PDB file of C-alpha atoms and ligand atoms in Angstrom:
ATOM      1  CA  UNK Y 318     103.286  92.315 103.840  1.00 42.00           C
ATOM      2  CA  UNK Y 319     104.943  93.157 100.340  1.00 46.00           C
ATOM      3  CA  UNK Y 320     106.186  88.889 100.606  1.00 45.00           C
ATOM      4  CA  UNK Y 321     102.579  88.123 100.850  1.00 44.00           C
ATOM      5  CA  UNK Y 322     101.490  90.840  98.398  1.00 44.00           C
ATOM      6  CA  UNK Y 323     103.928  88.754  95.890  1.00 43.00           C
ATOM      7  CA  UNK Y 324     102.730  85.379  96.532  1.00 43.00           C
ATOM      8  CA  UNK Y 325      99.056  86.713  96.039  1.00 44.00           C
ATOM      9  CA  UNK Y 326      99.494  88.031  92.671  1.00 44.00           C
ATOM     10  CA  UNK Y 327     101.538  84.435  91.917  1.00 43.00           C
ATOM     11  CA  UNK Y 328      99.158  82.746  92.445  1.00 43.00           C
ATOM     12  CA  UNK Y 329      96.504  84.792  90.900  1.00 43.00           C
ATOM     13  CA  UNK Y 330      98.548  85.305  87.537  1.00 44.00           C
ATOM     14  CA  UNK Y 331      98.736  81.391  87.404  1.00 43.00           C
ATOM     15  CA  UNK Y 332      95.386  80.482  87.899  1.00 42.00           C
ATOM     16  CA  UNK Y 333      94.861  83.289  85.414  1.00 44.00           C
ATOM     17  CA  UNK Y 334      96.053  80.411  82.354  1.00 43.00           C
ATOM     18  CA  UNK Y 335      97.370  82.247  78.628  1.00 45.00           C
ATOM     19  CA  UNK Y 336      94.177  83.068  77.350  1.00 47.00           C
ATOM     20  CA  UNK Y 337      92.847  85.255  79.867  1.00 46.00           C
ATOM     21  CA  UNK Y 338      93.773  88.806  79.165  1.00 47.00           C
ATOM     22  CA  UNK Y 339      92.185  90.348  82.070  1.00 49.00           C
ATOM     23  CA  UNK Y 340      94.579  90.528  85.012  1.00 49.00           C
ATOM     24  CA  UNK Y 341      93.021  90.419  88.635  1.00 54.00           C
ATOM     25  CA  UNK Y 342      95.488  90.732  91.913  1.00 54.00           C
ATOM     26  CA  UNK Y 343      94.007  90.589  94.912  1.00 57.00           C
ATOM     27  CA  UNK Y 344      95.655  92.268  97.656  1.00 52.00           C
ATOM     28  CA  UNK Y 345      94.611  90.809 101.106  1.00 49.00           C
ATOM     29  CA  UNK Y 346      94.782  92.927 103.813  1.00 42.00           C
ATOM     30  CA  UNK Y 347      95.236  92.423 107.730  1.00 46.00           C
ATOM     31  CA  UNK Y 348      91.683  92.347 108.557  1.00 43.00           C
ATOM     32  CA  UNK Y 349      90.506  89.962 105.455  1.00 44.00           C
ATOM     33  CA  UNK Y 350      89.742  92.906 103.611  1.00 50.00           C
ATOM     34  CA  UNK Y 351      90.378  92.966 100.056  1.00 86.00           C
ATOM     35  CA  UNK Y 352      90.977  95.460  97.700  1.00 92.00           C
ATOM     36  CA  UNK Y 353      91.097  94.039  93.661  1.00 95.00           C
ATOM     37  CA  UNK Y 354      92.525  95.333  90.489  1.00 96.00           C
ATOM     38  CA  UNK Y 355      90.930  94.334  87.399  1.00 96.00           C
ATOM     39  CA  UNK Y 356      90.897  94.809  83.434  1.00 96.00           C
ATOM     40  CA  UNK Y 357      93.546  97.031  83.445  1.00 97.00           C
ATOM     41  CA  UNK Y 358      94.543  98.262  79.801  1.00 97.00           C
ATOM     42  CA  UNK Y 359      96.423 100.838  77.935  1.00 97.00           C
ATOM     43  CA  UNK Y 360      96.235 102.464  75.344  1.00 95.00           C
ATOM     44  CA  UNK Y 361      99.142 102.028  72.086  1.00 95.00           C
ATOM     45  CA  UNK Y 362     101.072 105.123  71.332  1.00 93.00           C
ATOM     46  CA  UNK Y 363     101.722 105.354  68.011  1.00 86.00           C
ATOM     47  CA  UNK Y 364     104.407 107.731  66.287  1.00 85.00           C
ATOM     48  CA  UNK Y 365     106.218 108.524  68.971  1.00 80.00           C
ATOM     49  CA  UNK Y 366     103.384 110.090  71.405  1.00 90.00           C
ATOM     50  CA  UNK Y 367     105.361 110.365  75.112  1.00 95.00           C
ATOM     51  CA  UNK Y 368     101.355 110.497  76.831  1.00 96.00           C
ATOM     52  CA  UNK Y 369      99.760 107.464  77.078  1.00 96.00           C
ATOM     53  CA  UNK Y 370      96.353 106.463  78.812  1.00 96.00           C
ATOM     54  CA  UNK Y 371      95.834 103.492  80.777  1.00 97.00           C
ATOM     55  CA  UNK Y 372      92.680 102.247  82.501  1.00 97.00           C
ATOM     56  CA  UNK Y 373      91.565  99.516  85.016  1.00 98.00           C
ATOM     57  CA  UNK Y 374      88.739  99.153  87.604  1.00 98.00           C
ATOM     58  CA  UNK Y 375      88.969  99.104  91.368  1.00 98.00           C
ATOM     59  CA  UNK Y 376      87.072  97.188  93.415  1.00 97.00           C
ATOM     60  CA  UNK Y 377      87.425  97.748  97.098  1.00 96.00           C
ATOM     61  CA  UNK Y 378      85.481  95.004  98.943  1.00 93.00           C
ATOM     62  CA  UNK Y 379      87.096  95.988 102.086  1.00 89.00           C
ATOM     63  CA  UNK Y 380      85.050  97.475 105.040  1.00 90.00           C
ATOM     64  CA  UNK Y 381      87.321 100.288 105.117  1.00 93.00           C
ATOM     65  CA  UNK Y 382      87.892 103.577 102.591  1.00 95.00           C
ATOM     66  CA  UNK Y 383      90.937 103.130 100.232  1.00 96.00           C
ATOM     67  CA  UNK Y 384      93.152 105.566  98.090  1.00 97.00           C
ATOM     68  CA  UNK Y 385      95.297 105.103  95.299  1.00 97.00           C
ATOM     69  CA  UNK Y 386      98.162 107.492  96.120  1.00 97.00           C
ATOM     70  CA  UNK Y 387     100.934 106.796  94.006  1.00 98.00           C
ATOM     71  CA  UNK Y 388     100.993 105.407  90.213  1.00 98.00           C
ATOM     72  CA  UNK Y 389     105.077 104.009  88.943  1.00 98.00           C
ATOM     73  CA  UNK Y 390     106.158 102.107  86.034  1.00 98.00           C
ATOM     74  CA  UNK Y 391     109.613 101.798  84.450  1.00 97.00           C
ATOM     75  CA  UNK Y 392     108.161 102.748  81.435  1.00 97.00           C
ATOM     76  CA  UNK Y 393     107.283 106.273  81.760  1.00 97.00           C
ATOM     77  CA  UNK Y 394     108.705 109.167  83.726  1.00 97.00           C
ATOM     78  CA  UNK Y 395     105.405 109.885  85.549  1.00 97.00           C
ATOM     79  CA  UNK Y 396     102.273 108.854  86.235  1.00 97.00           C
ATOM     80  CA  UNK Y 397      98.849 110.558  87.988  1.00 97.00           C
ATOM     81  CA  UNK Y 398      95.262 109.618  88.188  1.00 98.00           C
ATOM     82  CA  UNK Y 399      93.325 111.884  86.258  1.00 97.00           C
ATOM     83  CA  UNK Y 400      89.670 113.307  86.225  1.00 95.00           C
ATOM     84  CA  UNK Y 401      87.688 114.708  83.512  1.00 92.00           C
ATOM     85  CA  UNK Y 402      85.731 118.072  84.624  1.00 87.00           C
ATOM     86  CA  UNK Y 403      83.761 120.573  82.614  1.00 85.00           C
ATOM     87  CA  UNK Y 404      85.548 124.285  81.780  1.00 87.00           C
ATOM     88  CA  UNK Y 405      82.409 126.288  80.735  1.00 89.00           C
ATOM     89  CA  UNK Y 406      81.463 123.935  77.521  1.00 89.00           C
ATOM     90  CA  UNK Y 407      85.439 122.239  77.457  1.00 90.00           C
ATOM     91  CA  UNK Y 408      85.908 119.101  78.515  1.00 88.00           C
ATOM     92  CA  UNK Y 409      89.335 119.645  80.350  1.00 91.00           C
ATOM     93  CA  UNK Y 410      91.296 116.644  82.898  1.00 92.00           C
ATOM     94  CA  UNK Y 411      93.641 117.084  85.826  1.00 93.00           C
ATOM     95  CA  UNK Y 412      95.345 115.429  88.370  1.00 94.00           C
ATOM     96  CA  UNK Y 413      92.855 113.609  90.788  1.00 95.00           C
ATOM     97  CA  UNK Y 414      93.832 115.621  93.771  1.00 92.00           C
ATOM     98  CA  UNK Y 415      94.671 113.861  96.910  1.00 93.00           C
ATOM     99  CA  UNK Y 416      94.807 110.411  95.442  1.00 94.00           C
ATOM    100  CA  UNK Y 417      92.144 108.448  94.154  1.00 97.00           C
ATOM    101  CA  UNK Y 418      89.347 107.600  97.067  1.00 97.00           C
ATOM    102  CA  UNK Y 419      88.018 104.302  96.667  1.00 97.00           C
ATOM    103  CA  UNK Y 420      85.687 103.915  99.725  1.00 96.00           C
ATOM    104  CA  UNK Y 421      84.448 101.267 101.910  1.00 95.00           C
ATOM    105  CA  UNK Y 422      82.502  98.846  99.686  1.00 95.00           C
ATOM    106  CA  UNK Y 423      83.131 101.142  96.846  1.00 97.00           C
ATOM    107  CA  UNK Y 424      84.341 100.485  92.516  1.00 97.00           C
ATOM    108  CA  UNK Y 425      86.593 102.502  91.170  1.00 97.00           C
ATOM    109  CA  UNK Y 426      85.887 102.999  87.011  1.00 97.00           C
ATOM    110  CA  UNK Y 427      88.596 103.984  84.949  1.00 97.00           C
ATOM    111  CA  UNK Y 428      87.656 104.176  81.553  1.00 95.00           C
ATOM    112  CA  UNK Y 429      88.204 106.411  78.387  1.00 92.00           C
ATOM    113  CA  UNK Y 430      86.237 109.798  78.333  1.00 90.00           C
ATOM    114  CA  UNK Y 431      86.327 109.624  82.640  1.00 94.00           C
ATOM    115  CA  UNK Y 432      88.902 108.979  84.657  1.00 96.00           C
ATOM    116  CA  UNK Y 433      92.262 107.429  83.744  1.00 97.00           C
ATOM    117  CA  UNK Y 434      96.035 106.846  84.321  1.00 98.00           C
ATOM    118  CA  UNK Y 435      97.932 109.395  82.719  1.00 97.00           C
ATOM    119  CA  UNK Y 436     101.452 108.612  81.798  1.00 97.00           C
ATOM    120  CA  UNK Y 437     103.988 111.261  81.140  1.00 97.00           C
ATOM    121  CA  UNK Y 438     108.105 111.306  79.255  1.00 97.00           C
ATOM    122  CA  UNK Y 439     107.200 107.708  77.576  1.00 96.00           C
ATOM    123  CA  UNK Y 440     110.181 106.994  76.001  1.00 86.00           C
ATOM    124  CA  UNK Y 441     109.933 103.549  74.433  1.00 92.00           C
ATOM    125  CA  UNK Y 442     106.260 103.684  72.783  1.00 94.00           C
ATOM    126  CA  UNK Y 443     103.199 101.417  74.443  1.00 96.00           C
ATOM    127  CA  UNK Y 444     102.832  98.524  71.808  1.00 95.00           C
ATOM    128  CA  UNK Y 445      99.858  96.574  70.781  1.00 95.00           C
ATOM    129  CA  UNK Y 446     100.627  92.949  72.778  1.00 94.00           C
ATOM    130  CA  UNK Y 447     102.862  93.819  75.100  1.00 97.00           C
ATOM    131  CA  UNK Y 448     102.043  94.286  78.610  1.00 97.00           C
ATOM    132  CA  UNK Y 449     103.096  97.664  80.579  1.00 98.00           C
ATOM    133  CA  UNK Y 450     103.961  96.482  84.139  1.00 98.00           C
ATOM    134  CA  UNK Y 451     102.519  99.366  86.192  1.00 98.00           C
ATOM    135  CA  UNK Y 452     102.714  99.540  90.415  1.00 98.00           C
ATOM    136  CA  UNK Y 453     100.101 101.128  92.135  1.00 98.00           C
ATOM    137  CA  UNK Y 454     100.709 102.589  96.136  1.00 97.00           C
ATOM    138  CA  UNK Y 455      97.216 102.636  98.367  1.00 96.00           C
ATOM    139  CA  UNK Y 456      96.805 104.403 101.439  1.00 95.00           C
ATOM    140  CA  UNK Y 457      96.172 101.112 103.271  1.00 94.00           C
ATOM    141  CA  UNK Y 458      96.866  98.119 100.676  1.00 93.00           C
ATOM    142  CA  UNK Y 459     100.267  99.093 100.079  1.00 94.00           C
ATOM    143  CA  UNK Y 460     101.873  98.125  96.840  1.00 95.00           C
ATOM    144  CA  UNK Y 461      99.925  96.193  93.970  1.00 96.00           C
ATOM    145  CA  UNK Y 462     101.839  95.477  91.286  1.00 96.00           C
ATOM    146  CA  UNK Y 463      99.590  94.901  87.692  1.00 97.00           C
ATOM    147  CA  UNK Y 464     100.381  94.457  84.100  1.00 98.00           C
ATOM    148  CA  UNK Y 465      98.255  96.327  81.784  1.00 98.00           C
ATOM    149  CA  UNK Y 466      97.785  94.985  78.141  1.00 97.00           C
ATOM    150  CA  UNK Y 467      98.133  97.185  75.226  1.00 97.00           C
ATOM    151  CA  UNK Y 468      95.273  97.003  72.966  1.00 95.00           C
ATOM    152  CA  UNK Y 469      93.952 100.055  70.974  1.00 89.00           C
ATOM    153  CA  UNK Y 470      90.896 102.362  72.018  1.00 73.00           C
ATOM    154  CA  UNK Y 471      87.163 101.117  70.776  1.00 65.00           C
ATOM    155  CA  UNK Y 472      85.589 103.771  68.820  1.00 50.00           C
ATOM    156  CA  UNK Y 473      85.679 107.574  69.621  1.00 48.00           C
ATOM    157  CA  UNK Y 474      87.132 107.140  73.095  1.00 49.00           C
ATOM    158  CA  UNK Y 475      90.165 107.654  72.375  1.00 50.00           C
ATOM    159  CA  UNK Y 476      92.694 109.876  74.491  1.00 54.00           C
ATOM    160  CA  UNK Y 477      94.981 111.767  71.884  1.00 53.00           C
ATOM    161  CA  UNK Y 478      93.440 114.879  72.688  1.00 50.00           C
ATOM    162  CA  UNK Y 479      95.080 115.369  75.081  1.00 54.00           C
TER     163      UNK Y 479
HETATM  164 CU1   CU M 549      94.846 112.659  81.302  1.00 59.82          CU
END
């Protein structure tokens, strides 16, 4: 499974050319279901910050319910799904608990001011151009392994915060 997880995202990063910043793996699964990662991002840390925010969309095309359980990268110590929720009139996030369900048929937004990855102990900061490579566990896709481009937050989205 993991060998043809690999050649997957191969081929998918080639036909993807220099140009294209997006990133999209596909992960096929046993019964021709697919789950897909795509536009995955981060956000820079500047001066140091050991948080950073990273976002992507999931698209599970696959007639069965999905969930992203684990979140690893070499380049921070830790790293959770977060939601945002309301605290009286504060705006507050915390660890999607569980995992991340992405059902049957189902997209999975991750974008600034909802939910995002949270990543925790940074140690060498998230640059603008470089690309943080970031594995992702599901329940029933196993590992996907994506790269998520470091450009800076549009407008007032932005995730400092925290
Ligand atoms: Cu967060």
């Amino acid at each position: 499974m993991r060998a043809f997880l690999l050649a997957v995202s191969a081929a998918a990063l080639a036909a993807c050319g220099e140009t294209e910043p997006a990133q999209t793996v596909v992960a096929e699964q046993a019964q021709a279901a697919v789950l897909e990662v795509r536009d995955a991002w981060a956000a820079p840390t500047p001066g140091g910050v050991e948080v950073a925010a990273g976002y992507m969309t999931i698209v599970n095309a696959a007639a069965i319910d999905d969930r992203l359980v684990a979140i690893a990268t070499p380049r921070a110590q830790r790293a959770e799904a977060h939601e945002m929720s309301m605290d009286g009139d504060v705006m507050r996030m915390r660890a999607v608990e569980g995992g991340l369900a992405v059902g049957a048929g189902e997209t999975a937004t991750l974008a600034p001011g909802g939910m995002h990855v949270m990543f925790y102990g940074v140690t060498q900061p998230f640059m603008e151009g470089e690309s943080i490579p970031v594995t992702l566990t599901f329940e029933r896709a196993g590992e996907i392994a994506i790269e998520m481009p470091v450009r800076r937050v549009a407008a007032a989205a932005d995730h400092s915060g925290h």
